[in-house]
Amino acid sequence: MTNNGFQHGSVAGMRIHVLPTKAFKTFAISLYAGVPLKEDTVTPTALVPFVLRRGTASYPETTQFREQLEELYGAGFGFDVYKRGDYQIVQFRMDTINDSFVQSKESLLGESFAFLGEVLTKPALENGTFRPSYVATERETVRKKLEAIVNDKIRYAAERCIEEMCRNEPYRLHPLGQRADLDGITPESLYKSYNSWLDGAILDLYVVGDTTPEEIEKLVKRHFGRSDAAVAAYSSNFKPVSVSEVRTIEEKLDVSQGKLNMGLRTSITYKDDTYASALMYNGILGGYPHSKLFVNVREKESLAYYASSRYDGHKGIGTIQSGIEIQNYSKAVDIIRQQLDELKRGNISDLELNQTKAMIRNLLSEIQDSAFELISFDFNRQFSGKDRSAQELLTQVEQIGSGDVKAAAESFQLDTIYFLTGQKEE
């Protein structure tokens, strides 16, 4: 099956997505491994890729691991851990130069698959379990990353707002896990977690470059050593959350600048036909420098150092982030709520519509210039089960009027107000 250039199939228990193209001088390879976000597995799952990148059976020392990437003409290798909806996703990426541009005895694409397959399925072991030294070091790496969030008050406030709003949902969990869980993780327990993660993960493998689905299927069979297990897919268990009352949470820390964050719920998600309207709503509210929050809260009233909004289309959540003088709290809340009401009343200028369409048009057209952006866009489609190309989404965006944005605005309900304030007495 093909759509938007990607050809889709499955082999060895994973879904394969190949975009044969000569447009790029490299092969972009991306492997997504997704599992449901869960309290007891979120931290070990986050730690696993940090340990996997330290060494494999053939390259057990980290220096050998890096030297092998150099052997592949400086291939890029990296990973991310994040959440999509109520899933925790580990994404491995490789970027390898196309064979036709170098003098290489072996196929570089084949060598890259051998490397990635080994990273995933044949980690460096000691006495049948993960190397204790690697586990100890990488536990500290993850701990530092989690501590960095607490020290970055803008990120901290954004995370805390989500944590409070989604306090009874898996989505409250940070994809890197919880600091309190790290000390209890041993090489043995992590190796066990790794095996159950690998067995249970939903796997999507992407390749963009001058190749064919047939070649990729052969490489997967050869290098991933997995049986032809049933291929799993993501299940959308989205249920709109109705808001009965707005909760306000105030937290005191040693900060001089207040952080005012708000969480909104909407029934519109990525798979809905009205998704384009929700994108436009977020863009006009706070997605761009011309948006209502930026212009009215920051520029006109000088109430905020920053003010913006985000929309998570996989979870049906909107968030507002702003940094304010602590004494301006009430005034800032009132003005932000006014902007939400303006949108619900349909008070949207042609200029706001046209500028927002132009920004979204730029973002969607830039996707075509990057192999990894193409992959990311298609993965959103696979994840959500909604088959919609970037061009189709753009066409929908172009047709949206203020009435469509007003309708989307009516579905966004303020749920949580979170205020991070100082400890000093006024």
CSV table of C-alpha atoms in Angstrom, one decimal:
chain,number,residue,atom,x,y,z
A,1,MET,CA,0.0,0.0,0.0
A,2,THR,CA,1.3,3.5,-0.8
A,3,ASN,CA,0.3,6.9,0.1
A,4,ASN,CA,2.1,10.2,-0.1
A,5,GLY,CA,5.2,8.4,-1.4
A,6,PHE,CA,5.6,6.0,1.5
A,7,GLN,CA,5.2,2.3,0.8
A,8,HIS,CA,3.9,0.4,3.8
A,9,GLY,CA,4.4,-3.3,4.7
A,10,SER,CA,5.4,-5.4,7.6
A,11,VAL,CA,8.0,-8.0,8.3
A,12,ALA,CA,9.5,-9.7,11.5
A,13,GLY,CA,6.9,-8.2,13.8
A,14,MET,CA,7.4,-4.6,12.7
A,15,ARG,CA,5.7,-2.2,10.4
A,16,ILE,CA,8.0,-1.0,7.5
A,17,HIS,CA,7.5,2.4,5.8
A,18,VAL,CA,9.8,3.1,2.8
A,19,LEU,CA,10.0,6.3,0.7
A,20,PRO,CA,12.1,5.5,-2.3
A,21,THR,CA,13.6,8.8,-3.5
A,22,LYS,CA,16.8,10.3,-5.0
A,23,ALA,CA,16.0,13.7,-3.5
A,24,PHE,CA,18.5,13.2,-0.6
A,25,LYS,CA,22.2,12.3,-0.6
A,26,THR,CA,21.7,10.2,2.6
A,27,PHE,CA,19.5,7.4,3.9
A,28,ALA,CA,17.4,8.6,6.8
A,29,ILE,CA,16.5,5.6,9.1
A,30,SER,CA,14.1,5.9,12.0
A,31,LEU,CA,12.9,3.3,14.3
A,32,TYR,CA,10.0,4.0,16.7
A,33,ALA,CA,9.3,1.7,19.6
A,34,GLY,CA,6.1,2.6,21.5
A,35,VAL,CA,4.6,1.2,24.7
A,36,PRO,CA,1.8,2.5,26.9
A,37,LEU,CA,2.9,5.1,29.5
A,38,LYS,CA,2.8,3.3,32.9
A,39,GLU,CA,3.9,4.3,36.4
A,40,ASP,CA,6.0,1.2,37.0
A,41,THR,CA,7.7,1.0,33.5
A,42,VAL,CA,8.1,4.6,32.5
A,43,THR,CA,11.5,5.1,34.2
A,44,PRO,CA,13.2,1.8,33.1
A,45,THR,CA,11.9,2.2,29.6
A,46,ALA,CA,13.4,5.7,29.5
A,47,LEU,CA,16.8,4.4,30.8
A,48,VAL,CA,17.1,1.6,28.3
A,49,PRO,CA,18.2,3.6,25.2
A,50,PHE,CA,20.8,5.4,27.2
A,51,VAL,CA,22.4,2.0,28.1
A,52,LEU,CA,21.9,0.6,24.6
A,53,ARG,CA,24.0,3.5,23.1
A,54,ARG,CA,27.0,2.6,25.3
A,55,GLY,CA,27.9,-0.6,23.5
A,56,THR,CA,26.8,-3.8,21.6
A,57,ALA,CA,28.0,-7.4,21.5
A,58,SER,CA,30.4,-6.6,18.7
A,59,TYR,CA,31.4,-3.1,20.0
A,60,PRO,CA,31.1,-3.5,23.8
A,61,GLU,CA,33.3,-0.5,24.6
A,62,THR,CA,31.7,2.9,24.0
A,63,THR,CA,34.8,4.0,22.0
A,64,GLN,CA,34.4,1.0,19.7
A,65,PHE,CA,30.7,1.9,19.3
A,66,ARG,CA,31.6,5.4,18.2
A,67,GLU,CA,34.5,4.2,16.0
A,68,GLN,CA,32.1,2.0,14.1
A,69,LEU,CA,29.9,5.0,13.3
A,70,GLU,CA,33.1,6.7,11.9
A,71,GLU,CA,33.7,3.6,9.8
A,72,LEU,CA,30.3,4.2,8.2
A,73,TYR,CA,31.6,7.5,6.9
A,74,GLY,CA,30.5,9.4,10.0
A,75,ALA,CA,27.0,8.1,10.1
A,76,GLY,CA,24.8,9.9,12.6
A,77,PHE,CA,23.1,8.0,15.4
A,78,GLY,CA,20.9,9.3,18.1
A,79,PHE,CA,17.6,8.7,20.0
A,80,ASP,CA,14.8,10.6,21.6
A,81,VAL,CA,12.3,9.6,24.3
A,82,TYR,CA,9.0,11.4,24.3
A,83,LYS,CA,5.3,10.8,24.6
A,84,ARG,CA,2.5,10.7,22.0
A,85,GLY,CA,-0.9,10.6,23.6
A,86,ASP,CA,-0.8,8.0,26.4
A,87,TYR,CA,2.2,6.2,24.8
A,88,GLN,CA,5.9,6.5,25.6
A,89,ILE,CA,8.0,6.4,22.4
A,90,VAL,CA,11.7,5.7,22.0
A,91,GLN,CA,12.9,6.8,18.6
A,92,PHE,CA,16.3,5.8,17.2
A,93,ARG,CA,17.7,7.7,14.2
A,94,MET,CA,20.5,7.0,11.8
A,95,ASP,CA,21.7,9.2,9.0
A,96,THR,CA,24.0,7.4,6.5
A,97,ILE,CA,25.5,8.7,3.3
A,98,ASN,CA,24.2,7.1,0.1
A,99,ASP,CA,26.6,4.4,-1.3
A,100,SER,CA,26.8,6.1,-4.7
A,101,PHE,CA,28.6,9.1,-3.2
A,102,VAL,CA,31.5,7.1,-1.6
A,103,GLN,CA,33.9,4.3,-2.4
A,104,SER,CA,32.7,1.6,-0.1
A,105,LYS,CA,33.2,-2.2,-0.3
A,106,GLU,CA,30.0,-3.0,1.6
A,107,SER,CA,26.6,-1.4,1.2
A,108,LEU,CA,26.5,1.4,3.7
A,109,LEU,CA,22.7,0.9,4.1
A,110,GLY,CA,23.3,-2.8,4.9
A,111,GLU,CA,26.1,-1.9,7.4
A,112,SER,CA,23.8,0.7,9.0
A,113,PHE,CA,21.1,-1.9,9.4
A,114,ALA,CA,23.6,-4.3,10.9
A,115,PHE,CA,24.5,-1.6,13.4
A,116,LEU,CA,21.0,-0.5,14.3
A,117,GLY,CA,19.8,-4.1,14.6
A,118,GLU,CA,22.6,-4.9,16.9
A,119,VAL,CA,22.0,-1.8,19.1
A,120,LEU,CA,18.4,-2.9,19.5
A,121,THR,CA,18.7,-6.6,19.9
A,122,LYS,CA,22.3,-7.4,21.0
A,123,PRO,CA,23.5,-5.0,23.7
A,124,ALA,CA,26.8,-5.3,25.5
A,125,LEU,CA,26.4,-7.7,28.4
A,126,GLU,CA,28.4,-8.8,31.4
A,127,ASN,CA,27.5,-12.1,33.2
A,128,GLY,CA,24.3,-12.4,31.2
A,129,THR,CA,23.0,-8.9,32.1
A,130,PHE,CA,23.6,-5.2,31.4
A,131,ARG,CA,27.1,-3.9,32.4
A,132,PRO,CA,26.8,-2.4,35.9
A,133,SER,CA,29.1,0.5,35.0
A,134,TYR,CA,26.9,1.5,32.1
A,135,VAL,CA,23.7,1.3,34.1
A,136,ALA,CA,25.2,3.3,36.9
A,137,THR,CA,26.5,6.1,34.6
A,138,GLU,CA,23.4,6.3,32.6
A,139,ARG,CA,21.1,6.4,35.7
A,140,GLU,CA,23.0,9.6,36.5
A,141,THR,CA,22.5,10.9,33.0
A,142,VAL,CA,18.8,10.5,33.3
A,143,ARG,CA,18.8,11.9,36.8
A,144,LYS,CA,20.6,15.1,35.6
A,145,LYS,CA,18.1,15.5,32.7
A,146,LEU,CA,15.2,15.3,35.1
A,147,GLU,CA,16.9,17.7,37.5
A,148,ALA,CA,17.5,20.1,34.6
A,149,ILE,CA,13.7,20.4,34.2
A,150,VAL,CA,13.3,21.4,37.8
A,151,ASN,CA,16.0,24.0,37.4
A,152,ASP,CA,14.5,25.4,34.2
A,153,LYS,CA,11.4,27.1,35.7
A,154,ILE,CA,9.7,27.6,32.3
A,155,ARG,CA,9.8,23.9,31.5
A,156,TYR,CA,9.0,23.0,35.1
A,157,ALA,CA,5.8,25.1,35.2
A,158,ALA,CA,4.7,23.6,31.9
A,159,GLU,CA,5.3,20.0,33.2
A,160,ARG,CA,3.6,20.8,36.5
A,161,CYS,CA,0.5,22.2,34.8
A,162,ILE,CA,0.1,19.0,32.7
A,163,GLU,CA,0.8,16.9,35.9
A,164,GLU,CA,-2.0,18.6,37.7
A,165,MET,CA,-4.5,18.6,34.8
A,166,CYS,CA,-3.9,15.0,34.0
A,167,ARG,CA,-3.4,13.8,37.6
A,168,ASN,CA,-5.6,10.7,37.0
A,169,GLU,CA,-4.2,9.8,33.5
A,170,PRO,CA,-1.0,8.2,32.3
A,171,TYR,CA,-0.2,11.5,30.4
A,172,ARG,CA,0.8,13.1,33.7
A,173,LEU,CA,4.1,11.0,33.6
A,174,HIS,CA,7.2,12.6,32.1
A,175,PRO,CA,8.6,10.4,29.3
A,176,LEU,CA,12.0,10.3,31.0
A,177,GLY,CA,10.4,8.8,34.1
A,178,GLN,CA,10.7,9.7,37.8
A,179,ARG,CA,13.8,10.5,39.8
A,180,ALA,CA,12.6,8.5,42.8
A,181,ASP,CA,12.6,5.3,40.7
A,182,LEU,CA,16.2,5.5,39.5
A,183,ASP,CA,18.0,4.3,42.6
A,184,GLY,CA,16.0,1.0,42.6
A,185,ILE,CA,17.0,0.1,39.1
A,186,THR,CA,19.7,-2.6,38.9
A,187,PRO,CA,21.5,-4.1,35.9
A,188,GLU,CA,19.4,-7.3,36.4
A,189,SER,CA,16.1,-5.5,36.7
A,190,LEU,CA,16.8,-3.2,33.8
A,191,TYR,CA,17.8,-6.1,31.5
A,192,LYS,CA,14.5,-7.8,32.4
A,193,SER,CA,12.7,-4.5,31.6
A,194,TYR,CA,14.5,-4.2,28.3
A,195,ASN,CA,13.5,-7.7,27.2
A,196,SER,CA,9.8,-7.1,28.1
A,197,TRP,CA,9.9,-3.7,26.4
A,198,LEU,CA,11.4,-5.1,23.2
A,199,ASP,CA,8.8,-7.9,23.2
A,200,GLY,CA,5.9,-5.6,23.8
A,201,ALA,CA,6.8,-2.5,21.9
A,202,ILE,CA,4.9,-1.4,18.7
A,203,LEU,CA,7.7,-1.1,16.2
A,204,ASP,CA,7.7,1.2,13.1
A,205,LEU,CA,10.8,1.3,10.9
A,206,TYR,CA,11.2,4.2,8.4
A,207,VAL,CA,13.7,4.5,5.6
A,208,VAL,CA,13.9,7.5,3.2
A,209,GLY,CA,16.4,7.3,0.4
A,210,ASP,CA,17.4,5.5,-2.8
A,211,THR,CA,16.2,2.0,-1.9
A,212,THR,CA,13.2,-0.3,-2.3
A,213,PRO,CA,10.8,-1.9,0.2
A,214,GLU,CA,12.1,-5.3,-0.9
A,215,GLU,CA,15.7,-4.4,0.0
A,216,ILE,CA,14.6,-3.1,3.4
A,217,GLU,CA,12.5,-6.2,4.2
A,218,LYS,CA,15.6,-8.4,3.5
A,219,LEU,CA,17.8,-6.2,5.7
A,220,VAL,CA,15.3,-6.3,8.5
A,221,LYS,CA,15.0,-10.1,8.4
A,222,ARG,CA,18.8,-10.4,8.4
A,223,HIS,CA,19.7,-7.9,11.1
A,224,PHE,CA,16.8,-7.7,13.5
A,225,GLY,CA,16.6,-11.4,14.4
A,226,ARG,CA,13.0,-11.2,15.3
A,227,SER,CA,10.4,-14.0,14.6
A,228,ASP,CA,7.5,-13.1,12.4
A,229,ALA,CA,5.4,-12.1,15.4
A,230,ALA,CA,2.0,-10.5,14.9
A,231,VAL,CA,2.4,-6.8,14.0
A,232,ALA,CA,0.9,-4.5,16.6
A,233,ALA,CA,-0.7,-1.1,16.0
A,234,TYR,CA,-1.5,1.8,18.3
A,235,SER,CA,-5.0,1.8,19.7
A,236,SER,CA,-6.7,5.2,20.1
A,237,ASN,CA,-8.4,5.1,23.5
A,238,PHE,CA,-9.1,8.8,23.4
A,239,LYS,CA,-12.2,9.9,25.4
A,240,PRO,CA,-12.9,13.6,25.6
A,241,VAL,CA,-12.7,14.9,29.2
A,242,SER,CA,-15.5,17.3,30.1
A,243,VAL,CA,-14.6,20.1,32.4
A,244,SER,CA,-16.9,20.7,35.4
A,245,GLU,CA,-14.9,23.4,37.1
A,246,VAL,CA,-11.6,25.2,36.6
A,247,ARG,CA,-9.0,24.1,39.1
A,248,THR,CA,-6.4,26.6,40.3
A,249,ILE,CA,-3.1,25.4,41.7
A,250,GLU,CA,-0.5,27.8,43.3
A,251,GLU,CA,3.0,26.5,44.0
A,252,LYS,CA,5.7,28.5,45.8
A,253,LEU,CA,9.3,28.2,44.9
A,254,ASP,CA,12.3,30.6,45.1
A,255,VAL,CA,11.5,32.4,41.9
A,256,SER,CA,11.5,36.2,41.1
A,257,GLN,CA,9.3,35.9,38.0
A,258,GLY,CA,5.9,34.2,38.2
A,259,LYS,CA,5.0,31.5,35.7
A,260,LEU,CA,1.3,31.4,34.8
A,261,ASN,CA,0.3,28.3,32.8
A,262,MET,CA,-3.1,27.1,31.8
A,263,GLY,CA,-4.4,23.8,30.5
A,264,LEU,CA,-7.4,23.4,28.2
A,265,ARG,CA,-9.3,20.4,27.1
A,266,THR,CA,-10.8,19.8,23.6
A,267,SER,CA,-12.6,17.0,21.9
A,268,ILE,CA,-10.7,17.7,18.7
A,269,THR,CA,-7.8,15.4,18.0
A,270,TYR,CA,-5.4,14.7,15.1
A,271,LYS,CA,-7.7,12.1,13.5
A,272,ASP,CA,-10.7,14.5,13.3
A,273,ASP,CA,-11.8,16.3,10.2
A,274,THR,CA,-11.8,19.5,12.2
A,275,TYR,CA,-8.1,19.1,13.2
A,276,ALA,CA,-7.2,21.9,10.8
A,277,SER,CA,-9.6,24.3,12.6
A,278,ALA,CA,-8.0,23.4,15.9
A,279,LEU,CA,-4.5,24.1,14.4
A,280,MET,CA,-5.8,27.5,13.3
A,281,TYR,CA,-7.3,28.2,16.7
A,282,ASN,CA,-4.0,27.5,18.4
A,283,GLY,CA,-2.1,29.6,15.9
A,284,ILE,CA,-4.4,32.6,16.4
A,285,LEU,CA,-4.5,32.2,20.2
A,286,GLY,CA,-0.7,31.9,20.9
A,287,GLY,CA,1.2,29.8,18.4
A,288,TYR,CA,3.0,32.7,16.6
A,289,PRO,CA,4.4,36.2,17.2
A,290,HIS,CA,1.2,37.8,15.7
A,291,SER,CA,-1.1,35.8,17.9
A,292,LYS,CA,-3.6,37.3,20.4
A,293,LEU,CA,-1.7,36.3,23.5
A,294,PHE,CA,1.6,37.8,22.3
A,295,VAL,CA,0.0,41.0,21.0
A,296,ASN,CA,-2.5,41.6,23.9
A,297,VAL,CA,-0.8,40.2,26.9
A,298,ARG,CA,2.8,40.9,26.1
A,299,GLU,CA,2.8,43.9,23.7
A,300,LYS,CA,-0.2,46.0,24.6
A,301,GLU,CA,-0.4,45.4,28.3
A,302,SER,CA,3.3,44.6,28.9
A,303,LEU,CA,2.1,42.0,31.4
A,304,ALA,CA,4.2,39.1,30.3
A,305,TYR,CA,7.9,38.4,29.4
A,306,TYR,CA,6.6,35.6,27.1
A,307,ALA,CA,3.1,34.4,26.3
A,308,SER,CA,2.3,31.5,23.9
A,309,SER,CA,0.1,28.5,23.4
A,310,ARG,CA,0.5,24.9,22.2
A,311,TYR,CA,-1.9,22.2,21.0
A,312,ASP,CA,-1.3,18.5,21.4
A,313,GLY,CA,-3.5,16.9,18.8
A,314,HIS,CA,-2.9,13.4,20.0
A,315,LYS,CA,-4.2,14.1,23.5
A,316,GLY,CA,-6.8,16.8,22.9
A,317,ILE,CA,-5.0,19.3,25.1
A,318,GLY,CA,-4.1,23.0,24.7
A,319,THR,CA,-1.7,24.8,27.0
A,320,ILE,CA,-0.8,28.4,27.6
A,321,GLN,CA,2.6,29.4,28.9
A,322,SER,CA,3.4,32.9,30.2
A,323,GLY,CA,6.0,34.6,32.5
A,324,ILE,CA,4.7,37.5,34.5
A,325,GLU,CA,5.5,39.8,37.4
A,326,ILE,CA,4.1,38.0,40.5
A,327,GLN,CA,1.8,41.0,41.4
A,328,ASN,CA,0.2,41.0,38.0
A,329,TYR,CA,-1.3,37.5,38.4
A,330,SER,CA,-5.0,38.5,38.5
A,331,LYS,CA,-4.7,41.0,35.7
A,332,ALA,CA,-2.9,38.5,33.5
A,333,VAL,CA,-5.5,35.8,34.1
A,334,ASP,CA,-8.3,38.2,33.2
A,335,ILE,CA,-6.6,39.3,29.9
A,336,ILE,CA,-5.7,35.7,28.9
A,337,ARG,CA,-9.3,34.6,29.6
A,338,GLN,CA,-10.5,37.6,27.5
A,339,GLN,CA,-8.5,36.2,24.5
A,340,LEU,CA,-10.2,32.8,24.9
A,341,ASP,CA,-13.6,34.5,25.0
A,342,GLU,CA,-12.7,36.7,21.9
A,343,LEU,CA,-12.1,33.5,20.0
A,344,LYS,CA,-15.3,31.9,21.2
A,345,ARG,CA,-17.2,34.9,20.0
A,346,GLY,CA,-15.5,34.7,16.6
A,347,ASN,CA,-13.7,38.0,16.9
A,348,ILE,CA,-11.0,37.1,14.5
A,349,SER,CA,-9.6,39.5,11.9
A,350,ASP,CA,-8.8,38.6,8.3
A,351,LEU,CA,-5.2,39.6,9.1
A,352,GLU,CA,-5.1,37.1,11.9
A,353,LEU,CA,-6.5,34.4,9.7
A,354,ASN,CA,-4.2,35.1,6.8
A,355,GLN,CA,-1.0,35.4,8.9
A,356,THR,CA,-1.7,32.2,10.7
A,357,LYS,CA,-2.4,30.4,7.4
A,358,ALA,CA,0.9,31.7,6.1
A,359,MET,CA,2.8,30.3,9.1
A,360,ILE,CA,1.2,26.9,8.9
A,361,ARG,CA,1.8,26.8,5.1
A,362,ASN,CA,5.5,27.5,5.7
A,363,LEU,CA,5.7,24.7,8.3
A,364,LEU,CA,4.0,22.2,6.1
A,365,SER,CA,6.0,23.1,3.0
A,366,GLU,CA,9.3,22.8,5.0
A,367,ILE,CA,8.4,19.2,5.7
A,368,GLN,CA,9.2,18.3,2.1
A,369,ASP,CA,12.8,19.5,2.5
A,370,SER,CA,13.7,17.1,5.3
A,371,ALA,CA,13.7,13.3,5.3
A,372,PHE,CA,13.2,13.2,9.1
A,373,GLU,CA,10.3,15.7,8.9
A,374,LEU,CA,8.7,13.5,6.2
A,375,ILE,CA,9.1,10.5,8.5
A,376,SER,CA,7.7,12.4,11.5
A,377,PHE,CA,4.6,13.5,9.6
A,378,ASP,CA,3.9,10.0,8.4
A,379,PHE,CA,4.4,8.5,11.9
A,380,ASN,CA,1.7,10.9,13.2
A,381,ARG,CA,-0.6,9.4,10.6
A,382,GLN,CA,0.4,5.8,11.6
A,383,PHE,CA,0.0,6.6,15.3
A,384,SER,CA,-3.4,8.3,14.9
A,385,GLY,CA,-4.8,6.0,12.2
A,386,LYS,CA,-5.7,9.0,10.2
A,387,ASP,CA,-4.6,8.9,6.6
A,388,ARG,CA,-4.1,12.6,5.6
A,389,SER,CA,-1.2,13.9,3.6
A,390,ALA,CA,0.5,17.3,4.3
A,391,GLN,CA,-1.0,18.6,1.1
A,392,GLU,CA,-4.5,17.5,2.2
A,393,LEU,CA,-4.0,19.2,5.5
A,394,LEU,CA,-2.8,22.4,3.8
A,395,THR,CA,-5.8,22.4,1.6
A,396,GLN,CA,-8.1,22.1,4.6
A,397,VAL,CA,-6.2,25.0,6.4
A,398,GLU,CA,-6.5,27.2,3.4
A,399,GLN,CA,-10.3,26.8,3.3
A,400,ILE,CA,-10.9,27.8,7.0
A,401,GLY,CA,-12.9,30.9,7.9
A,402,SER,CA,-13.5,32.6,11.2
A,403,GLY,CA,-16.7,30.6,11.7
A,404,ASP,CA,-14.6,27.4,11.7
A,405,VAL,CA,-12.1,28.8,14.2
A,406,LYS,CA,-15.0,29.9,16.4
A,407,ALA,CA,-16.5,26.4,16.3
A,408,ALA,CA,-13.1,25.0,17.3
A,409,ALA,CA,-12.8,27.6,20.1
A,410,GLU,CA,-16.1,26.5,21.6
A,411,SER,CA,-14.6,23.0,22.0
A,412,PHE,CA,-11.6,24.3,24.0
A,413,GLN,CA,-12.5,24.4,27.7
A,414,LEU,CA,-10.3,25.9,30.4
A,415,ASP,CA,-9.5,23.1,32.9
A,416,THR,CA,-6.5,24.1,35.0
A,417,ILE,CA,-4.7,27.3,36.0
A,418,TYR,CA,-1.3,26.7,37.5
A,419,PHE,CA,0.7,29.6,39.0
A,420,LEU,CA,4.3,29.2,40.1
A,421,THR,CA,5.0,32.1,42.5
A,422,GLY,CA,7.8,33.3,44.8
A,423,GLN,CA,8.2,32.4,48.5
A,424,LYS,CA,8.9,36.0,49.6
A,425,GLU,CA,6.2,37.7,51.6
A,426,GLU,CA,4.6,40.5,49.7
